[in-house]
C-alpha cells in the first residue's frame, strides 16, 4: 500500500481533544487498532505504527533516542499538529505523571469539548 492509499483510511473530522481543544480536531485512523490501541499496518514490507509512518513521510526519520508523543492523548490520531518528538525520558515522565495523578489531564484543560472556557 502506498502513502496516498493510507490516507484514505483517516477520518480528518475527528473530535476535539478534551485536554487541548485549541489544537483542532483529531485525524483518526479508521482501521482496527493493534492490542495497545495504536493504528498499524504493513507498510513497505514492515508492520509499522501509522502515526510514525505519517510523521516520517512529512519530516523524515525520528532521531535515535526520541519518541512520538500524542499531545491529544488519542493513540489513533495521526494529525501532525497533535504529535511531538520527546526523548524517551520526557515521554516516560509524562506518562508516569498522568498515571500517578489522573487529575493532571483535567488541570491542563482550558475548554470543554464544545470549546467553552472553563
Coordinates of C-alpha atoms in Angstrom, one line a residue:
X1 CA 0.0 0.0 0.0
X2 CA 1.4 3.4 -0.9
X3 CA 1.1 6.6 1.2
X4 CA -1.9 8.0 -0.7
X5 CA -3.9 4.9 -0.1
X6 CA -3.0 5.0 3.6
X7 CA -4.6 8.5 3.9
X8 CA -7.9 7.1 2.6
X9 CA -8.2 5.3 5.9
X10 CA -8.0 8.5 8.0
X11 CA -11.1 10.5 9.3
X12 CA -10.0 14.1 9.1
X13 CA -13.0 15.3 11.0
X14 CA -12.4 13.6 14.4
X15 CA -13.3 15.1 17.8
X16 CA -11.5 17.9 19.5
X17 CA -9.1 16.7 22.2
X18 CA -10.7 17.4 25.6
X19 CA -7.3 18.2 27.1
X20 CA -6.3 20.6 24.2
X21 CA -9.2 21.7 22.1
X22 CA -7.0 24.6 20.8
X23 CA -5.1 22.0 18.7
X24 CA -8.2 21.5 16.5
X25 CA -9.8 18.1 15.6
X26 CA -8.0 14.8 15.7
X27 CA -7.4 12.9 12.5
X28 CA -8.2 9.3 13.4
X29 CA -7.0 6.1 11.8
X30 CA -10.2 4.2 11.0
X31 CA -8.9 0.6 10.7
X32 CA -8.8 -1.6 13.7
X33 CA -6.1 -0.8 16.3
X34 CA -3.4 -3.1 17.5
X35 CA -3.5 -4.6 21.0
X36 CA -2.2 -1.4 22.7
X37 CA -4.6 0.9 20.8
X38 CA -2.3 2.3 18.1
X39 CA -3.1 2.1 14.4
X40 CA -0.7 -0.1 12.5
X41 CA -0.4 -1.6 9.1
X42 CA 2.0 -3.4 6.7
X43 CA 3.9 -0.6 5.0
X44 CA 6.9 -1.1 2.7
X45 CA 7.3 -4.7 3.9
X46 CA 7.1 -4.0 7.7
X47 CA 4.3 -3.8 10.2
X48 CA 4.6 -0.2 11.4
X49 CA 2.6 2.3 13.6
X50 CA 0.5 4.7 11.5
X51 CA 1.4 7.9 13.3
X52 CA 5.1 7.1 12.8
X53 CA 4.6 6.4 9.1
X54 CA 2.9 9.7 8.6
X55 CA 5.4 11.7 10.7
X56 CA 8.3 10.2 8.8
X57 CA 6.7 10.8 5.4
X58 CA 6.4 14.5 6.4
X59 CA 9.5 15.1 8.4
X60 CA 11.9 12.2 7.8
X61 CA 13.2 9.6 10.3
X62 CA 12.7 10.2 14.0
X63 CA 16.1 10.8 15.7
X64 CA 17.5 8.0 17.7
X65 CA 16.6 8.4 21.4
X66 CA 13.3 10.2 20.5
X67 CA 9.7 9.0 20.5
X68 CA 6.5 10.4 19.2
X69 CA 4.0 11.7 21.8
X70 CA 0.3 12.2 21.2
X71 CA -0.4 15.7 22.7
X72 CA -4.1 15.0 22.2
X73 CA -3.8 11.7 24.1
X74 CA -5.5 9.7 21.3
X75 CA -3.4 6.8 20.1
X76 CA -5.3 6.6 16.8
X77 CA -4.7 10.2 16.0
X78 CA -2.3 11.0 13.1
X79 CA -2.7 14.8 13.0
X80 CA 0.8 16.1 12.7
X81 CA -0.1 19.1 14.9
X82 CA -1.1 16.7 17.7
X83 CA 2.3 14.9 17.6
X84 CA 5.7 16.0 19.1
X85 CA 9.0 14.3 19.5
X86 CA 10.3 13.8 23.0
X87 CA 13.2 12.0 24.5
X88 CA 12.3 8.6 25.9
X89 CA 12.9 10.1 29.4
X90 CA 10.5 13.0 28.8
X91 CA 7.9 10.7 27.3
X92 CA 8.0 8.3 30.2
X93 CA 7.8 11.2 32.7
X94 CA 4.6 12.5 31.1
X95 CA 3.0 9.0 31.2
X96 CA 4.2 8.4 34.7
X97 CA 2.7 11.7 35.8
X98 CA -0.7 11.0 34.3
X99 CA -0.8 7.5 35.8
X100 CA 0.1 8.7 39.3
X101 CA -2.0 11.8 39.1
X102 CA -5.1 11.2 36.9
X103 CA -6.3 14.7 37.6
X104 CA -3.3 16.1 35.8
X105 CA -5.1 15.7 32.5
X106 CA -8.1 17.7 33.8
X107 CA -6.0 20.5 35.1
X108 CA -4.5 21.1 31.7
X109 CA -7.9 21.5 30.1
X110 CA -8.8 25.1 29.3
X111 CA -12.1 24.4 27.4
X112 CA -14.9 21.9 27.5
X113 CA -15.2 19.5 24.4
X114 CA -17.6 22.1 22.8
X115 CA -15.0 24.9 23.1
X116 CA -16.4 26.8 26.1
X117 CA -13.8 28.2 28.5
X118 CA -13.6 26.7 32.0

